[in-house]
mmCIF file of C-alpha atoms in Angstrom:
data_model
loop_
_atom_site.group_PDB
_atom_site.id
_atom_site.type_symbol
_atom_site.label_atom_id
_atom_site.label_comp_id
_atom_site.label_asym_id
_atom_site.label_seq_id
_atom_site.Cartn_x
_atom_site.Cartn_y
_atom_site.Cartn_z
ATOM 1 C CA MET A 1 -82.799 -81.003 -37.476
ATOM 2 C CA VAL A 2 -82.925 -79.614 -33.932
ATOM 3 C CA ARG A 3 -84.476 -81.984 -31.412
ATOM 4 C CA PRO A 4 -87.680 -80.620 -29.780
ATOM 5 C CA GLU A 5 -86.281 -80.799 -26.225
ATOM 6 C CA LEU A 6 -83.203 -78.761 -27.223
ATOM 7 C CA ALA A 7 -85.376 -76.188 -28.942
ATOM 8 C CA ILE A 8 -87.501 -75.863 -25.788
ATOM 9 C CA GLN A 9 -84.408 -75.416 -23.583
ATOM 10 C CA SER A 10 -83.099 -72.722 -25.929
ATOM 11 C CA LEU A 11 -86.452 -70.928 -25.873
ATOM 12 C CA ARG A 12 -86.577 -71.028 -22.061
ATOM 13 C CA ALA A 13 -83.072 -69.547 -21.890
ATOM 14 C CA GLN A 14 -84.127 -66.724 -24.202
ATOM 15 C CA ILE A 15 -87.184 -66.016 -22.045
ATOM 16 C CA GLU A 16 -85.009 -65.898 -18.909
ATOM 17 C CA ARG A 17 -82.643 -63.413 -20.545
ATOM 18 C CA ILE A 18 -85.549 -61.203 -21.618
ATOM 19 C CA GLU A 19 -87.197 -61.322 -18.186
ATOM 20 C CA GLY A 20 -83.922 -60.759 -16.385
ATOM 21 C CA THR A 21 -84.190 -63.890 -14.235
ATOM 22 C CA ASN A 22 -80.521 -64.741 -14.775
ATOM 23 C CA ARG A 23 -79.302 -61.687 -12.908
ATOM 24 C CA ARG A 24 -78.357 -63.920 -9.996
ATOM 25 C CA ALA A 25 -77.993 -67.651 -9.471
ATOM 26 C CA ARG A 26 -81.412 -68.684 -8.263
ATOM 27 C CA SER A 27 -81.579 -71.320 -5.541
ATOM 28 C CA VAL A 28 -84.646 -73.438 -4.928
ATOM 29 C CA LEU A 29 -86.606 -75.019 -2.098
ATOM 30 C CA PRO A 30 -87.347 -78.600 -3.169
ATOM 31 C CA PHE A 31 -90.455 -80.420 -2.010
ATOM 32 C CA GLY A 32 -88.450 -83.627 -1.693
ATOM 33 C CA ILE A 33 -90.887 -85.455 -3.981
ATOM 34 C CA ALA A 34 -89.321 -86.309 -7.322
ATOM 35 C CA GLU A 35 -92.661 -86.302 -9.136
ATOM 36 C CA VAL A 36 -93.252 -82.698 -8.061
ATOM 37 C CA ASP A 37 -89.729 -81.280 -8.169
ATOM 38 C CA SER A 38 -89.168 -82.625 -11.684
ATOM 39 C CA ARG A 39 -91.988 -80.378 -12.915
ATOM 40 C CA LEU A 40 -90.425 -77.221 -11.490
ATOM 41 C CA PRO A 41 -87.568 -75.347 -13.186
ATOM 42 C CA GLY A 42 -84.458 -75.865 -11.094
ATOM 43 C CA GLY A 43 -85.994 -78.776 -9.201
ATOM 44 C CA GLY A 44 -88.028 -76.880 -6.600
ATOM 45 C CA LEU A 45 -89.745 -73.648 -5.634
ATOM 46 C CA ALA A 46 -87.560 -70.713 -6.596
ATOM 47 C CA LEU A 47 -86.273 -68.669 -3.654
ATOM 48 C CA GLY A 48 -86.104 -64.945 -4.173
ATOM 49 C CA ALA A 49 -89.425 -65.157 -5.967
ATOM 50 C CA LEU A 50 -93.174 -64.717 -5.568
ATOM 51 C CA HIS A 51 -95.572 -67.669 -5.668
ATOM 52 C CA GLU A 52 -99.382 -67.765 -5.612
ATOM 53 C CA VAL A 53 -101.520 -70.260 -3.702
ATOM 54 C CA ALA A 54 -105.325 -70.573 -3.601
ATOM 55 C CA GLY A 55 -107.930 -73.053 -2.463
ATOM 56 C CA GLY A 56 -110.163 -74.986 -4.827
ATOM 57 C CA GLY A 57 -113.898 -74.542 -5.211
ATOM 58 C CA ASN A 58 -114.968 -75.819 -1.789
ATOM 59 C CA GLY A 59 -114.856 -72.476 0.007
ATOM 60 C CA ALA A 60 -113.347 -72.335 3.482
ATOM 61 C CA ILE A 61 -112.375 -76.021 3.488
ATOM 62 C CA ASP A 62 -110.088 -75.738 0.479
ATOM 63 C CA GLY A 63 -108.990 -72.292 1.658
ATOM 64 C CA ALA A 64 -107.733 -73.834 4.891
ATOM 65 C CA ALA A 65 -105.804 -76.450 2.900
ATOM 66 C CA ALA A 66 -104.194 -73.683 0.840
ATOM 67 C CA ALA A 67 -103.140 -71.913 4.048
ATOM 68 C CA LEU A 68 -101.586 -75.121 5.405
ATOM 69 C CA PHE A 69 -99.806 -75.725 2.100
ATOM 70 C CA SER A 70 -98.358 -72.200 2.359
ATOM 71 C CA ALA A 71 -97.393 -72.786 5.993
ATOM 72 C CA GLY A 72 -95.562 -75.954 5.007
ATOM 73 C CA VAL A 73 -93.541 -74.087 2.404
ATOM 74 C CA ALA A 74 -92.747 -71.276 4.860
ATOM 75 C CA ALA A 75 -91.788 -73.800 7.552
ATOM 76 C CA ARG A 76 -89.052 -75.214 5.337
ATOM 77 C CA THR A 77 -87.386 -71.831 4.828
ATOM 78 C CA ARG A 78 -84.798 -70.442 7.248
ATOM 79 C CA GLY A 79 -85.554 -67.625 9.650
ATOM 80 C CA ARG A 80 -88.683 -65.831 10.785
ATOM 81 C CA VAL A 81 -91.880 -65.729 8.737
ATOM 82 C CA LEU A 82 -94.001 -62.603 8.258
ATOM 83 C CA TRP A 83 -97.693 -63.457 7.785
ATOM 84 C CA CYS A 84 -99.946 -60.555 6.744
ATOM 85 C CA ILE A 85 -103.708 -60.918 7.206
ATOM 86 C CA THR A 86 -106.907 -58.867 6.963
ATOM 87 C CA ARG A 87 -109.004 -61.236 9.059
ATOM 88 C CA PRO A 88 -107.900 -62.611 12.462
ATOM 89 C CA ASP A 89 -109.145 -66.126 11.707
ATOM 90 C CA LEU A 90 -105.886 -67.997 11.211
ATOM 91 C CA PHE A 91 -105.793 -71.046 13.530
ATOM 92 C CA ALA A 92 -102.235 -71.066 14.858
ATOM 93 C CA PRO A 93 -102.283 -74.662 16.237
ATOM 94 C CA SER A 94 -103.041 -76.005 12.747
ATOM 95 C CA ILE A 95 -100.271 -73.886 11.288
ATOM 96 C CA ALA A 96 -97.929 -75.357 13.916
ATOM 97 C CA GLN A 97 -98.998 -78.887 12.933
ATOM 98 C CA ALA A 98 -97.843 -78.032 9.395
ATOM 99 C CA GLY A 99 -94.375 -77.348 10.774
ATOM 100 C CA LEU A 100 -94.563 -73.589 11.326
ATOM 101 C CA GLY A 101 -94.215 -72.990 15.056
ATOM 102 C CA ALA A 102 -95.703 -69.900 16.689
ATOM 103 C CA ASP A 103 -92.244 -68.719 17.780
ATOM 104 C CA ARG A 104 -91.228 -68.256 14.138
ATOM 105 C CA VAL A 105 -94.244 -66.269 12.940
ATOM 106 C CA ILE A 106 -94.759 -62.509 13.047
ATOM 107 C CA TYR A 107 -98.397 -61.656 12.339
ATOM 108 C CA VAL A 108 -99.442 -58.330 10.880
ATOM 109 C CA GLU A 109 -103.159 -57.503 10.725
ATOM 110 C CA ALA A 110 -103.942 -54.932 8.021
ATOM 111 C CA CYS A 111 -107.167 -53.203 7.083
ATOM 112 C CA ASP A 112 -107.231 -54.073 3.365
ATOM 113 C CA ASP A 113 -105.407 -55.753 0.478
ATOM 114 C CA ARG A 114 -103.458 -52.617 -0.382
ATOM 115 C CA THR A 115 -101.946 -52.466 3.094
ATOM 116 C CA VAL A 116 -101.190 -56.196 3.051
ATOM 117 C CA LEU A 117 -99.302 -55.792 -0.223
ATOM 118 C CA SER A 118 -97.326 -52.877 1.214
ATOM 119 C CA CYS A 119 -96.402 -54.923 4.288
ATOM 120 C CA MET A 120 -95.396 -57.857 2.098
ATOM 121 C CA GLU A 121 -93.142 -55.659 -0.006
ATOM 122 C CA GLU A 122 -91.452 -54.169 3.059
ATOM 123 C CA GLY A 123 -90.986 -57.634 4.527
ATOM 124 C CA LEU A 124 -89.447 -58.996 1.334
ATOM 125 C CA ARG A 125 -87.109 -56.007 1.050
ATOM 126 C CA HIS A 126 -85.973 -56.426 4.670
ATOM 127 C CA GLY A 127 -83.780 -59.384 3.847
ATOM 128 C CA GLY A 128 -83.863 -60.963 7.277
ATOM 129 C CA LEU A 129 -86.960 -63.103 6.778
ATOM 130 C CA GLY A 130 -87.155 -66.610 5.398
ATOM 131 C CA SER A 131 -90.536 -66.034 3.811
ATOM 132 C CA VAL A 132 -93.401 -63.567 3.655
ATOM 133 C CA VAL A 133 -97.022 -64.698 3.336
ATOM 134 C CA GLY A 134 -99.815 -62.280 2.501
ATOM 135 C CA GLU A 135 -103.539 -63.042 2.311
ATOM 136 C CA VAL A 136 -105.076 -61.044 -0.546
ATOM 137 C CA ALA A 137 -108.191 -61.240 -2.699
ATOM 138 C CA ARG A 138 -106.821 -59.311 -5.671
ATOM 139 C CA LEU A 139 -103.312 -59.211 -7.079
ATOM 140 C CA SER A 140 -102.588 -56.963 -10.042
ATOM 141 C CA MET A 141 -99.675 -57.372 -12.420
ATOM 142 C CA THR A 142 -98.138 -54.153 -11.077
ATOM 143 C CA ALA A 143 -98.397 -55.231 -7.433
ATOM 144 C CA SER A 144 -97.107 -58.724 -8.146
ATOM 145 C CA ARG A 145 -94.182 -57.336 -10.128
ATOM 146 C CA ARG A 146 -93.184 -55.126 -7.180
ATOM 147 C CA LEU A 147 -93.284 -58.155 -4.879
ATOM 148 C CA GLN A 148 -91.289 -60.242 -7.338
ATOM 149 C CA LEU A 149 -88.585 -57.576 -7.605
ATOM 150 C CA ALA A 150 -88.470 -57.165 -3.819
ATOM 151 C CA ALA A 151 -88.026 -60.927 -3.371
ATOM 152 C CA GLU A 152 -85.320 -61.086 -6.024
ATOM 153 C CA GLY A 153 -83.350 -58.437 -4.176
ATOM 154 C CA THR A 154 -83.051 -60.404 -0.934
ATOM 155 C CA GLY A 155 -83.656 -64.073 -1.731
ATOM 156 C CA SER A 156 -86.707 -64.348 0.527
ATOM 157 C CA ILE A 157 -89.658 -66.342 -0.746
ATOM 158 C CA GLY A 158 -92.994 -64.549 -1.132
ATOM 159 C CA ILE A 159 -96.359 -66.308 -1.031
ATOM 160 C CA ALA A 160 -99.547 -64.566 -2.118
ATOM 161 C CA LEU A 161 -102.275 -66.597 -0.425
ATOM 162 C CA ARG A 162 -105.436 -65.776 -2.333
ATOM 163 C CA ARG A 163 -108.577 -65.503 -0.167
ATOM 164 C CA TRP A 164 -111.967 -64.184 -1.219
ATOM 165 C CA ARG A 165 -114.843 -62.768 0.779
ATOM 166 C CA ARG A 166 -117.180 -63.242 -2.199
ATOM 167 C CA GLN A 167 -117.057 -65.935 -4.848
ATOM 168 C CA THR A 168 -117.153 -63.289 -7.575
ATOM 169 C CA GLU A 169 -113.666 -62.177 -6.481
ATOM 170 C CA ALA A 170 -112.272 -65.621 -7.340
ATOM 171 C CA ALA A 171 -112.249 -64.717 -11.056
ATOM 172 C CA ASP A 172 -109.250 -62.477 -10.364
ATOM 173 C CA PHE A 173 -107.157 -65.614 -9.764
ATOM 174 C CA GLY A 174 -107.154 -66.249 -13.509
ATOM 175 C CA GLN A 175 -105.592 -62.893 -14.354
ATOM 176 C CA PRO A 176 -101.870 -62.748 -15.285
ATOM 177 C CA THR A 177 -99.369 -61.925 -12.532
ATOM 178 C CA ALA A 178 -95.586 -61.884 -12.191
ATOM 179 C CA ALA A 179 -95.567 -64.874 -9.806
ATOM 180 C CA MET A 180 -93.115 -67.660 -10.664
ATOM 181 C CA THR A 181 -95.675 -70.366 -9.884
ATOM 182 C CA ARG A 182 -99.415 -70.576 -9.251
ATOM 183 C CA TRP A 183 -100.932 -73.389 -7.160
ATOM 184 C CA ARG A 184 -104.450 -74.529 -6.276
ATOM 185 C CA VAL A 185 -105.097 -76.899 -3.359
ATOM 186 C CA SER A 186 -108.277 -78.946 -2.843
ATOM 187 C CA VAL A 187 -109.186 -81.382 -0.080
ATOM 188 C CA MET A 188 -109.605 -85.048 -0.967
ATOM 189 C CA PRO A 189 -110.747 -88.033 1.152
ATOM 190 C CA SER A 190 -108.063 -88.798 3.721
ATOM 191 C CA THR A 191 -105.722 -91.760 3.451
ATOM 192 C CA ALA A 192 -107.563 -94.977 4.315
ATOM 193 C CA LEU A 193 -106.568 -96.826 7.495
ATOM 194 C CA PRO A 194 -106.820 -100.577 8.180
ATOM 195 C CA VAL A 195 -108.657 -99.741 11.429
ATOM 196 C CA PRO A 196 -111.462 -97.276 12.280
ATOM 197 C CA GLY A 197 -110.248 -93.699 12.339
ATOM 198 C CA VAL A 198 -109.170 -90.799 10.169
ATOM 199 C CA GLY A 199 -105.929 -91.095 8.242
ATOM 200 C CA ARG A 200 -103.524 -88.407 7.090
ATOM 201 C CA PRO A 201 -105.309 -85.664 5.119
ATOM 202 C CA ARG A 202 -104.881 -85.824 1.368
ATOM 203 C CA TRP A 203 -104.909 -82.959 -1.124
ATOM 204 C CA LEU A 204 -105.170 -82.481 -4.837
ATOM 205 C CA VAL A 205 -102.324 -80.032 -5.485
ATOM 206 C CA GLU A 206 -102.504 -78.380 -8.889
ATOM 207 C CA LEU A 207 -99.552 -76.575 -10.388
ATOM 208 C CA ILE A 208 -101.556 -74.303 -12.642
ATOM 209 C CA ARG A 209 -98.634 -72.255 -13.908
ATOM 210 C CA ALA A 210 -94.863 -72.420 -13.671
ATOM 211 C CA ARG A 211 -92.737 -69.870 -15.473
ATOM 212 C CA ALA A 212 -90.589 -71.744 -18.002
ATOM 213 C CA GLY A 213 -92.270 -74.968 -16.854
ATOM 214 C CA ASP A 214 -95.356 -77.112 -17.362
ATOM 215 C CA SER A 215 -98.651 -77.421 -15.508
ATOM 216 C CA ALA A 216 -99.422 -80.589 -13.561
ATOM 217 C CA ASP A 217 -101.502 -81.945 -10.702
ATOM 218 C CA PHE A 218 -100.710 -84.375 -7.907
ATOM 219 C CA GLU A 219 -102.497 -86.351 -5.227
ATOM 220 C CA LEU A 220 -100.430 -85.763 -2.096
ATOM 221 C CA GLU A 221 -100.654 -86.336 1.617
ATOM 222 C CA ALA A 222 -100.856 -83.068 3.564
ATOM 223 C CA CYS A 223 -97.936 -81.409 5.358
ATOM 224 C CA ASP A 224 -96.508 -83.204 8.363
ATOM 225 C CA ASP A 225 -94.995 -81.468 11.400
ATOM 226 C CA THR A 226 -91.872 -80.601 9.412
ATOM 227 C CA GLY A 227 -93.806 -78.958 6.573
ATOM 228 C CA CYS A 228 -93.181 -81.857 4.186
ATOM 229 C CA LEU A 229 -95.737 -83.327 1.790
ATOM 230 C CA ALA A 230 -95.715 -86.991 0.810
ATOM 231 C CA LEU A 231 -96.791 -89.166 -2.065
ATOM 232 C CA PRO A 232 -99.479 -91.594 -0.803
ATOM 233 C CA ALA A 233 -98.250 -95.165 -0.495
ATOM 234 C CA ASP A 234 -101.013 -96.534 -2.715
ATOM 235 C CA LEU A 235 -99.864 -94.230 -5.519
ATOM 236 C CA VAL A 236 -96.189 -95.067 -5.002
ATOM 237 C CA HIS A 237 -96.794 -98.768 -5.547
ATOM 238 C CA ARG A 238 -99.438 -98.679 -8.264
ATOM 239 C CA PRO A 239 -98.496 -99.089 -11.966
ATOM 240 C CA GLY A 240 -97.576 -95.804 -13.635
ATOM 241 C CA ALA A 241 -96.643 -94.072 -10.386
ATOM 242 C CA ALA A 242 -93.250 -93.249 -11.792
ATOM 243 C CA GLU A 243 -94.993 -90.996 -14.287
ATOM 244 C CA GLY A 244 -96.262 -88.840 -11.427
ATOM 245 C CA GLY A 245 -99.881 -90.004 -11.184
ATOM 246 C CA ARG A 246 -102.393 -87.365 -12.185
ATOM 247 C CA ARG A 247 -100.916 -84.604 -14.323
ATOM 248 C CA SER A 248 -103.745 -82.996 -16.211
ATOM 249 C CA ALA A 249 -104.110 -79.518 -14.733
ATOM 250 C CA SER A 250 -104.702 -76.853 -17.341
ATOM 251 C CA ALA A 251 -103.127 -73.400 -17.253
#
């Protein structure tokens, strides 16, 4: 009788062959947190791939956290970062605090989602960029597949940062795309301090979908000035922390 874990590994290998993801050895960008990396195929975010990031249900507050999460990922890649926007409301000092300095970022302001997607594709095909971030409300399967193929060709990492002008547009986030992973970031009460003041921001980071992987969610401290997340100390030392804390996100 075949053990379940071996059957799952065999099935994942078949899916990779069908989808063509074995055409090149895929490297990854680890988060450096075992509880997170162990949930991702290969032990980190796949390079040469597209990933989706969105805020939770608390409007602009969670949207800002999603942007900082994306900035932290981009900060840990090598080379310049292309960031495509439709609204000039990105606060560069906060992005810098998440590890992505202004001298590394090339901003492109476009008139609509279609133009942003075109700029993202060109940036990913260029091959000289560490990552490409694009703020879009809608992302079709066709558009996401083009971005995924462009990223595969050069090894750059693509991040579709989902932003909505109207709450009704948020329903599009549940539609299938070709992205390797899909994340949702929500703000939580900051880390408590033994003295009056505000501690390090804390997020609920949900891995909603991972191709050939499982969904999960994590309570994490926000990006530091190197773009790195951290597992809060109170979760590290509490019973059951080795199991990764909260892991109940649904796909």
